[in-house]
Short mmCIF file of C-alpha atoms in Angstrom, two decimals:
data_model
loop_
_atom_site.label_atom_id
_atom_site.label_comp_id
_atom_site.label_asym_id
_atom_site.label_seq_id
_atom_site.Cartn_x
_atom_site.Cartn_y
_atom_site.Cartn_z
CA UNK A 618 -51.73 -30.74 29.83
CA UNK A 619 -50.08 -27.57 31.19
CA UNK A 620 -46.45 -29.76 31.68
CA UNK A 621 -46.77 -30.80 28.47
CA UNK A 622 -46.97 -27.58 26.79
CA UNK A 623 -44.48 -26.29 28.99
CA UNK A 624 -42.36 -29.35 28.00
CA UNK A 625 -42.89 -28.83 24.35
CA UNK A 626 -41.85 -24.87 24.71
CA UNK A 627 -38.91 -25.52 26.25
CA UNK A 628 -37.40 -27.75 23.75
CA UNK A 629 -38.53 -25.10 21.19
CA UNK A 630 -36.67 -22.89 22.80
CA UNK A 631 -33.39 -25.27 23.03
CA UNK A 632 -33.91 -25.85 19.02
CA UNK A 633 -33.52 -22.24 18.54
CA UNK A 634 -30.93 -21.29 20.94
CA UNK A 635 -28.09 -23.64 18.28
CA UNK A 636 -25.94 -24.90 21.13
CA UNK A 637 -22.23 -24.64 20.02
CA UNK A 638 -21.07 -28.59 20.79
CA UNK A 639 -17.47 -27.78 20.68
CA UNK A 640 -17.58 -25.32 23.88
CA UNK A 641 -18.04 -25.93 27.54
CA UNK A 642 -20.80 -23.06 27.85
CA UNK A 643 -22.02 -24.27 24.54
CA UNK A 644 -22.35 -20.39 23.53
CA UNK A 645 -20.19 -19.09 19.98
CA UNK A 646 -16.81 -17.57 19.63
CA UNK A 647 -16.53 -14.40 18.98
CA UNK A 648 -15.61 -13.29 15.52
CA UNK A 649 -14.12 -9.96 14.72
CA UNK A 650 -12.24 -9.24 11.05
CA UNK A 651 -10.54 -6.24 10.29
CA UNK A 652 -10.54 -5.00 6.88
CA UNK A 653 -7.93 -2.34 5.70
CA UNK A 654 -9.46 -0.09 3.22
CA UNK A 655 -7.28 2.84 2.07
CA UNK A 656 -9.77 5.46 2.97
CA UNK A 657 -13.13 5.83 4.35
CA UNK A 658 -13.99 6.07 0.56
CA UNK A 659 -12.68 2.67 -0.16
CA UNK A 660 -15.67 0.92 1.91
CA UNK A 661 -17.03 -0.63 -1.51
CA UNK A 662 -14.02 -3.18 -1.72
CA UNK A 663 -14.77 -4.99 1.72
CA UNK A 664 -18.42 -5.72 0.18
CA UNK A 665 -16.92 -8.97 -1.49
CA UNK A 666 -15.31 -10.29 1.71
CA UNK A 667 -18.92 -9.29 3.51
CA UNK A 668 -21.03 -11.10 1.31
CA UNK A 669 -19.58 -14.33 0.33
CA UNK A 670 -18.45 -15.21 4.09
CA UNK A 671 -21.28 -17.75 4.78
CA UNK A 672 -21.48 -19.53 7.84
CA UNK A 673 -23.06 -22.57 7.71
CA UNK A 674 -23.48 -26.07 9.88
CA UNK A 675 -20.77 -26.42 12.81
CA UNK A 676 -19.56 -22.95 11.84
CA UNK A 677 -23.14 -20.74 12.43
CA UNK A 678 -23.45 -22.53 15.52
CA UNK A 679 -20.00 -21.99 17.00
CA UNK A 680 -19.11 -18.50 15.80
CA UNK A 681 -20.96 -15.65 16.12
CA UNK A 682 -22.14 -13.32 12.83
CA UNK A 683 -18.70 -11.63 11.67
CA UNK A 684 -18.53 -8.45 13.20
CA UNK A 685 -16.34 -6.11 10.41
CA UNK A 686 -13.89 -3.55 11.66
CA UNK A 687 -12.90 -0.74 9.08
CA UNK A 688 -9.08 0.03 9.93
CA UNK A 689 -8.33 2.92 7.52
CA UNK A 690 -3.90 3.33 6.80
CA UNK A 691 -3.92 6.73 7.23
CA UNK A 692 -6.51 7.39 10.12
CA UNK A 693 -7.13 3.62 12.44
CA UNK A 694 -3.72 2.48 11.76
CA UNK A 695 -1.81 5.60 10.74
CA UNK A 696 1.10 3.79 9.63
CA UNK A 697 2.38 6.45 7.14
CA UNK A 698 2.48 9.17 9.67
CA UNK A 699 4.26 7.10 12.61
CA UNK A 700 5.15 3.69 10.55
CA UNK A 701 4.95 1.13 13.31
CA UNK A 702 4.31 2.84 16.53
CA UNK A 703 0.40 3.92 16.67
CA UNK A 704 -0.64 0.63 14.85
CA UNK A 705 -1.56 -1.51 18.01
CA UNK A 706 -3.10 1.42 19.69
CA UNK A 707 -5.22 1.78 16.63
CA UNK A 708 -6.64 -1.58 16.16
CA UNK A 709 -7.42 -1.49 19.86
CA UNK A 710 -9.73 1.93 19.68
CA UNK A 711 -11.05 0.31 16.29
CA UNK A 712 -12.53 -2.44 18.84
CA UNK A 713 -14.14 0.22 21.16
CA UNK A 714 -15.45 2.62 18.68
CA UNK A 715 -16.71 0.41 16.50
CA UNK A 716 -18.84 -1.78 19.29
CA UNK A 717 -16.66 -4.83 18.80
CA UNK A 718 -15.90 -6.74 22.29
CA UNK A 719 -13.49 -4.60 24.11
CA UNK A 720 -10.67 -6.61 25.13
CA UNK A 721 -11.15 -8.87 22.34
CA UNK A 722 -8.36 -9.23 19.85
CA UNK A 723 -9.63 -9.56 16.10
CA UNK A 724 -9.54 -13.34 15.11
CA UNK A 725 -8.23 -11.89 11.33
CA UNK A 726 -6.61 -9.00 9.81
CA UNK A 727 -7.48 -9.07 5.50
CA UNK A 728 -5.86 -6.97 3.47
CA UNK A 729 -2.66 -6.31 1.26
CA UNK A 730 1.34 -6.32 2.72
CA UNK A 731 2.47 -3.92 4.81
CA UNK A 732 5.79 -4.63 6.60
CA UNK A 733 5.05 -2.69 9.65
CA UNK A 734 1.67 -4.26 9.85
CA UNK A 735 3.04 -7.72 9.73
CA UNK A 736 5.83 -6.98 12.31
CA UNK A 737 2.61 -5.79 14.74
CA UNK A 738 0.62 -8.68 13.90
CA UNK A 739 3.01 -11.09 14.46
CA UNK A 740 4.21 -9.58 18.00
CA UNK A 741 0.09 -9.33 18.31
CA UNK A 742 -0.40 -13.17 17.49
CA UNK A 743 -3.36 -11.77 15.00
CA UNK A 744 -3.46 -13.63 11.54
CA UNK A 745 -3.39 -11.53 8.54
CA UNK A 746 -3.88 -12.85 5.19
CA UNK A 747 -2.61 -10.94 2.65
CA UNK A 748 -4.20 -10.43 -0.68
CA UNK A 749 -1.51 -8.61 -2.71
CA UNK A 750 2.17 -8.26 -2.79
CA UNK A 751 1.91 -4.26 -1.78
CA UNK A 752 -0.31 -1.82 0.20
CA UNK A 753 -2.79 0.63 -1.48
CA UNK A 754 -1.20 4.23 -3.03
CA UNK A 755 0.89 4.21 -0.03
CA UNK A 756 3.28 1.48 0.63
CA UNK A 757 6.21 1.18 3.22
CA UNK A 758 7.82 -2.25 1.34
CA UNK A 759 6.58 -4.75 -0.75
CA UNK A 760 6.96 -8.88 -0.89
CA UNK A 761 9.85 -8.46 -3.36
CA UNK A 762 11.60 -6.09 -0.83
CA UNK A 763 10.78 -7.96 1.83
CA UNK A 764 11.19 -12.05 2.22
CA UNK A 765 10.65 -12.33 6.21
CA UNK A 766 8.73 -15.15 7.07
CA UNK A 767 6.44 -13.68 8.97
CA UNK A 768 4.82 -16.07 11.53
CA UNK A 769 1.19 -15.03 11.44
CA UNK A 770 0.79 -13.55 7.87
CA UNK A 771 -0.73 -16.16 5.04
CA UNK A 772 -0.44 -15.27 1.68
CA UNK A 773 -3.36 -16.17 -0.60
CA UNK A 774 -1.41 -15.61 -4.02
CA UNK A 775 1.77 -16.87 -4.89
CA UNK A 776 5.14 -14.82 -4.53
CA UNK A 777 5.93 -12.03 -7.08
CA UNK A 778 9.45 -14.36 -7.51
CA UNK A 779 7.02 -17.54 -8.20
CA UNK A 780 5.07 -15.90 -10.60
CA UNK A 781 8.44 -14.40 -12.36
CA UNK A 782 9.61 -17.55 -12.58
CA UNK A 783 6.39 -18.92 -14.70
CA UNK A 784 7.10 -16.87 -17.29
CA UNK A 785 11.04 -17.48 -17.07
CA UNK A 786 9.62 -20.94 -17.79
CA UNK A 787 7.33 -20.20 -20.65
CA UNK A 788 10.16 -18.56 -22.12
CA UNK A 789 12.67 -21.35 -21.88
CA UNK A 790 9.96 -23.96 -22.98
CA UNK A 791 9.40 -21.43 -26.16
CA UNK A 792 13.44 -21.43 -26.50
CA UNK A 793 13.09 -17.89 -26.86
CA UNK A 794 16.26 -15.57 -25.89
CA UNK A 795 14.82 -12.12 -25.34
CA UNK A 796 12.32 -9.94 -25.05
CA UNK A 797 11.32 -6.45 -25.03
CA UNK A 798 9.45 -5.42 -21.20
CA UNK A 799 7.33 -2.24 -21.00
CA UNK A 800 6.94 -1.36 -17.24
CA UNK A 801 5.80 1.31 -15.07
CA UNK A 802 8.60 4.41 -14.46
CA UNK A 803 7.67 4.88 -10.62
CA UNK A 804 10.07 2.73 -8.73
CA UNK A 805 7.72 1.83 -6.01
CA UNK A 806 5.16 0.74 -8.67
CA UNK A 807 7.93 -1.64 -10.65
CA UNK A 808 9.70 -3.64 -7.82
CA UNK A 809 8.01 -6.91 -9.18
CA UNK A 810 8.76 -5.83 -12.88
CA UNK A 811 12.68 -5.71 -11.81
CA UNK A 812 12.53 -9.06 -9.88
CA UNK A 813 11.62 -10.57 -13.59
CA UNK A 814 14.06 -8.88 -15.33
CA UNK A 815 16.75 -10.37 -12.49
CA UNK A 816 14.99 -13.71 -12.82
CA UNK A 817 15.26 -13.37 -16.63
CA UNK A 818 19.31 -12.13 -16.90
CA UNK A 819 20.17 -14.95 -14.38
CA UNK A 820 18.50 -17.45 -16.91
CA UNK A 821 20.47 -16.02 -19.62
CA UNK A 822 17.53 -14.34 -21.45
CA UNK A 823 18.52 -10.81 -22.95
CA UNK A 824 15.60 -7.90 -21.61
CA UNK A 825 15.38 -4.71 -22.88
CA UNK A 826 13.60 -2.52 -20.56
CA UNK A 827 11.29 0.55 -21.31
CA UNK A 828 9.49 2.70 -18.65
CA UNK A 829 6.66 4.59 -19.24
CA UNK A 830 4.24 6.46 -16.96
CA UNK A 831 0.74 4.98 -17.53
CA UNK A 832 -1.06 8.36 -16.26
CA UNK A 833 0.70 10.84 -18.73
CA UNK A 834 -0.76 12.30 -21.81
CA UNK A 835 2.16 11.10 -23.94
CA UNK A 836 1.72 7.86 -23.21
CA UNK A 837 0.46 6.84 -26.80
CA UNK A 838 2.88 8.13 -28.35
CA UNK A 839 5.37 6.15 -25.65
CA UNK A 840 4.07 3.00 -26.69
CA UNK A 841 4.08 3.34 -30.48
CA UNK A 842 8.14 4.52 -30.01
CA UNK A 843 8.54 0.95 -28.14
CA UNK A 844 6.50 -0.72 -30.79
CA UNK A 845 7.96 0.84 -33.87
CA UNK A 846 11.69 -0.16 -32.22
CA UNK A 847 10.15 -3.76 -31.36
CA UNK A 848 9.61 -3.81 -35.28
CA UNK A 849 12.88 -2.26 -36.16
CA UNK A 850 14.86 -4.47 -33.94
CA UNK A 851 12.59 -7.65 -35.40
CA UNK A 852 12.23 -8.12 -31.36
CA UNK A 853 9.21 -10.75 -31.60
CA UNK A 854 7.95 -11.11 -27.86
CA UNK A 855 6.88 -8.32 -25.90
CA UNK A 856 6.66 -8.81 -21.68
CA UNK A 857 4.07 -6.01 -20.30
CA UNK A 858 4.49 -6.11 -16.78
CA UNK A 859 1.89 -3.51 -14.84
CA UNK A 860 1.97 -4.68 -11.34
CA UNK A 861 -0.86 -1.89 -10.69
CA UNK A 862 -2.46 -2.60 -13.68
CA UNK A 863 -6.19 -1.86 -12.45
CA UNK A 864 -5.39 2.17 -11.39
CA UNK A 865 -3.21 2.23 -14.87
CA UNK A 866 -4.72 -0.03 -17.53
CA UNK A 867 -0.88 0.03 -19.02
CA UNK A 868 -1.80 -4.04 -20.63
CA UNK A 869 -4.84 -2.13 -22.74
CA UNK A 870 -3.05 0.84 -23.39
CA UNK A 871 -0.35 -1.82 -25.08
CA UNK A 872 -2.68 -3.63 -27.18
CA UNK A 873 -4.65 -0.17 -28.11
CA UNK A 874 -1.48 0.40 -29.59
CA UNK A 875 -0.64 -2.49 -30.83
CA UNK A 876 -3.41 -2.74 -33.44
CA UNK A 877 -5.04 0.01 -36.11
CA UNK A 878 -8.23 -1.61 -35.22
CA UNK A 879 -10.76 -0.42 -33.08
CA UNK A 880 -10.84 -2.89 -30.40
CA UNK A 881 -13.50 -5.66 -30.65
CA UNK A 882 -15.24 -5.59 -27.45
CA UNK A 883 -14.30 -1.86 -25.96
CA UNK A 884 -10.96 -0.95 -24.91
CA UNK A 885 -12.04 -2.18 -21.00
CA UNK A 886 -13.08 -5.22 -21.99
CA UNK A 887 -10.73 -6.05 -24.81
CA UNK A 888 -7.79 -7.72 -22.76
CA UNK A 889 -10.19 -9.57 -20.00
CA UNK A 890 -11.98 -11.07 -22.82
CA UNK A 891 -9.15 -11.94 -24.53
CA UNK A 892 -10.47 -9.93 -27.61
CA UNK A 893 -7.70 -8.32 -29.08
CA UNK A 894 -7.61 -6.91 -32.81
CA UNK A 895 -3.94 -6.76 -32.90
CA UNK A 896 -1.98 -9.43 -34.83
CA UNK A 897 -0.16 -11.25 -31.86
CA UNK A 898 -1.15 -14.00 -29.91
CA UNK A 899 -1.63 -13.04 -25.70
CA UNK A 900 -0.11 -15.09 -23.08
CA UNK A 901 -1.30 -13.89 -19.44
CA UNK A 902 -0.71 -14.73 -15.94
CA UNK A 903 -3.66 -13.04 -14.42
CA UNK A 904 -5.48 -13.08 -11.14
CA UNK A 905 -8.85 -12.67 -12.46
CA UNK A 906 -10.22 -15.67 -15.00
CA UNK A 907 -12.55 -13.38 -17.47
CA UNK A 908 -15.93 -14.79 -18.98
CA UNK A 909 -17.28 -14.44 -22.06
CA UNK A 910 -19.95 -12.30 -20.43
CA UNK A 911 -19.38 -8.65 -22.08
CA UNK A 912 -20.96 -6.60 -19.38
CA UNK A 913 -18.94 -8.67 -16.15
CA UNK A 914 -15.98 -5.82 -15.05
CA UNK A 915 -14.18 -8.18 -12.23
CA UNK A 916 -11.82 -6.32 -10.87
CA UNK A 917 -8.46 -7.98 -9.76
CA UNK A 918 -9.33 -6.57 -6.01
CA UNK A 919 -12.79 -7.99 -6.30
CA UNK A 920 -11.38 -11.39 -7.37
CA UNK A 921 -8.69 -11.35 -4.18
CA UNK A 922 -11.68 -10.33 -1.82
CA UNK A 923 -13.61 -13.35 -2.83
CA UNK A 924 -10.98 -15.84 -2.44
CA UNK A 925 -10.26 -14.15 1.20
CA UNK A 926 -13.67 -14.54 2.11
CA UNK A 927 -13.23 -18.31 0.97
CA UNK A 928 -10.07 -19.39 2.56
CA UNK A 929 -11.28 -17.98 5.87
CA UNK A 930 -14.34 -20.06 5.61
CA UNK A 931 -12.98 -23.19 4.67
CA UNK A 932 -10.47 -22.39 7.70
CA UNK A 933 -13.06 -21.57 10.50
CA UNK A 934 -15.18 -25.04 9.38
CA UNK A 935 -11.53 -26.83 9.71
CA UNK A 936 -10.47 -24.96 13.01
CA UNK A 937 -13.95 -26.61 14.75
CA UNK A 938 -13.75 -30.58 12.52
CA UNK A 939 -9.34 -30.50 14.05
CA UNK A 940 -10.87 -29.40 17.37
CA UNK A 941 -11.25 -32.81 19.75
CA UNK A 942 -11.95 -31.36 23.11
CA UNK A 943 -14.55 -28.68 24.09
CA UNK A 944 -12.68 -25.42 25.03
CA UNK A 945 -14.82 -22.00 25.59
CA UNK A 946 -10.70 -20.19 24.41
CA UNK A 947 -10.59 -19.22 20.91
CA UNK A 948 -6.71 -20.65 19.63
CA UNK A 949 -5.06 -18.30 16.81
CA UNK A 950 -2.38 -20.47 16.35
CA UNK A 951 -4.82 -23.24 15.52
CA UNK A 952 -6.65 -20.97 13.29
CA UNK A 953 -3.30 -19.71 11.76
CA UNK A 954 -2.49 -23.32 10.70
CA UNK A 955 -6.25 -24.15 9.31
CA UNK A 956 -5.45 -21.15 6.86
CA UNK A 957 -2.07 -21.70 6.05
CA UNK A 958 -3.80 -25.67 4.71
CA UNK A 959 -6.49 -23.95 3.01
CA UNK A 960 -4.21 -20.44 1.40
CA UNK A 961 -1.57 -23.29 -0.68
CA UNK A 962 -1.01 -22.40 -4.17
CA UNK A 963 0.39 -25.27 -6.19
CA UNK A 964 3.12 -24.63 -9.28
CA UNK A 965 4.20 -27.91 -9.62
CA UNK A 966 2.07 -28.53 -12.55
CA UNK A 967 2.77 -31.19 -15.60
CA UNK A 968 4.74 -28.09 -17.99
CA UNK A 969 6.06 -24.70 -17.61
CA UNK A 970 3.19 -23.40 -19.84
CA UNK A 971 0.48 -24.79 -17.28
CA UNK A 972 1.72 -22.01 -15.06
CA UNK A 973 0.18 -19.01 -16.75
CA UNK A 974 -3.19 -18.61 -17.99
CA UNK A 975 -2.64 -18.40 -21.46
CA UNK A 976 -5.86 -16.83 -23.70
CA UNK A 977 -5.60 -16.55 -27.90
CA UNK A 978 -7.99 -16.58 -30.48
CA UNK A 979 -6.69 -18.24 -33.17
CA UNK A 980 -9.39 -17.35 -35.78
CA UNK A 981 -9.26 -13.67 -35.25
CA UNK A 982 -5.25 -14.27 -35.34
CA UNK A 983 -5.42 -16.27 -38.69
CA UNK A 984 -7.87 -13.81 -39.94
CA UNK A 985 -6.25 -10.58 -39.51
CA UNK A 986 -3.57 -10.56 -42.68
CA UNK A 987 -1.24 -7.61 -42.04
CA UNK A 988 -3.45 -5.29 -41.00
CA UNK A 989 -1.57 -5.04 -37.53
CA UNK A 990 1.47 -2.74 -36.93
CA UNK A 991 3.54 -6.04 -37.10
CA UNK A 992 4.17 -8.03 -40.33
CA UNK A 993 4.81 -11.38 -38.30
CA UNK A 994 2.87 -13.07 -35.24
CA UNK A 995 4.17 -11.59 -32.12
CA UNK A 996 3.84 -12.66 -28.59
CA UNK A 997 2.64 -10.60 -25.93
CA UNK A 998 3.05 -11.91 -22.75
CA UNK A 999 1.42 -10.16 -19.69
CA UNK A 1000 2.40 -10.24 -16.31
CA UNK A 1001 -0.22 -8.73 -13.87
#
């Protein structure tokens, strides 16, 4: 009687213990993300990537729970102080004050483009995924500056020049010759807003630019100058390009403008929605899909978080199904490759229109009469 209850405790105790079956010493890898968060402030945005990173099946077993490290630009990394040179040093006291495994490189490094970064992740072997084309407030280059193919960085959204070219497309498809583009004024905020215009000029599409500065108090009276010229100059599509468009809300600001009706779901929520007063019809390439749901406020950074957290899932269950032999060494050039199959965004779709998320309403369009500043339909296309 006693060997059999010692028998049935011990497999109890093998049930619990989840044996890793792709190891020799059947125990879990290690798993250690940094996150880069602008400042200590900024902790809210890695919540996304926190929460929907399930491990599940093959995964639970063979990795450990994700253990998060917080590496801040300015203070961990302090890349705009010394650029390149303290970044390594950084992520390595990150691991030691923050009780990650000494000695233990992070398996992934989330968060936006940073040249110096990359260069230090690549010499580092570390993957880093990047979720947008720039850093935070601070930036040293961005993706349009800067085309190196950097060995261990995966991109999770398509180029800045791919997405110019979509609406190069819808524009050629439309057979329309020019436009009218309102962009940000700061140069460092507009570098994807000038890699359209390029795109557009080599296509042979006329562009007439106009800056503004979302955060100044003139900026109404900005927009209704472009818009009263737009109608002057019978200019019937408008490009608003606003790169940083969360901080600066320069697409609502637009269609504010656009329309002397109060907007029909709150000036927020009006352009997510795709419930717009003003007389035009809205064509956007956007990163976040809205709902119909009123009170949801996804925020692009929210929406790049969440895919993150997905394509590093997906990648960690096909790093362990590609893996034949048991090895206790964790590969990052294996796991580089498993993200770099699950991070592919597609273009070649059926037409040049499938490319961009386009959202109307044509009742509220047909319904409107001339009540908006423009006597005709006008197109408003958005790049985000």
């Amino acid at each position: 009687m006693l060997m059999m209850w010692l028998l049935l405790l011990l497999l109890s105790w093998r049930r619990g213990e989840a044996r890793c079956r792709k190891t020799k010493s059947g125990q879990g890898y290690p798993l250690t993300i940094g996150l880069l968060s602008a400042s200590i402030n900024d902790l809210q945005k890695h919540k996304p990537i926190q929460q929907e990173l399930k491990l599940s099946g093959d995964v639970a077993e063979c990795f450990q729970s994700p253990h998060y490290l917080n590496l801040l630009i300015n203070d961990t990394l302090k890349m705009p102080q010394h650029g390149w040179t303290y970044i390594a040093s950084g992520i390595h006291q990150a691991l030691i004050t923050q009780a990650a495994d000494d000695g233990v490189l992070p398996n992934l490094i989330i968060g936006p483009f940073y040249t110096n970064l990359a260069m230090i992740l690549q010499k580092m072997e570390i993957p880093y995924l990047v979720t947008d084309y720039k850093g935070f407030d601070w930036i040293d280059m961005n993706r349009v500056q800067d085309r190196v193919n950097w060995k261990t960085m995966v991109e999770i959204r398509p180029s800045a020049q791919a997405q110019n070219l979509a609406v190069v497309d819808l524009f050629l498809h439309r057979n329309w010759k020019s436009a009218m583009m309102v962009m940000p004024e700061s140069a460092t905020d507009n570098q994807e807003c000038q890699n359209l215009a390029e795109q557009m000029l080599n296509h042979s599409l006329s562009v007439i630019p106009y800056t503004v500065q979302p955060q100044s108090v003139i900026l109404s009276s900005s927009l209704q100058e472009l818009l009263t010229n737009a109608k002057l100059y019978s200019q019937r599509q408008i490009l608003i390009c606003s790169p940083r468009d969360a901080r600066d809300n320069l697409i609502e600001a637009v269609l504010v403008q656009s329309s002397v009706l109060t907007p029909l779901s709150g000036a927020r929520n009006m352009y997510r929605l795709g419930l717009f007063s003003a007389r035009c019809k809205l064509l956007a390439f956007r990163y976040v899909i809205p709902t119909n749901d009123d009170t949801s406020d996804t925020e692009e950074t929210d929406a790049a978080a969440s895919d993150a957290a997905r394509v590093t899932s997906y990648a960690l269950s096909k790093y362990l199904s590609a893996q034949t032999t048991m090895r206790d060494d964790f590969s990052a050039q294996r796991f580089l490759e498993a993200l770099r199959t699950e991070a592919k965004w597609n273009p070649n779709v059926r037409s040049a229109e499938l490319r961009l998320n386009m959202t109307t309403d044509e009742h509220i369009v047909q319904t409107l009469g001339q009540m908006g500043i423009f006597p005709k339909l006008v197109d408003i296309v958005v790049v985000e």
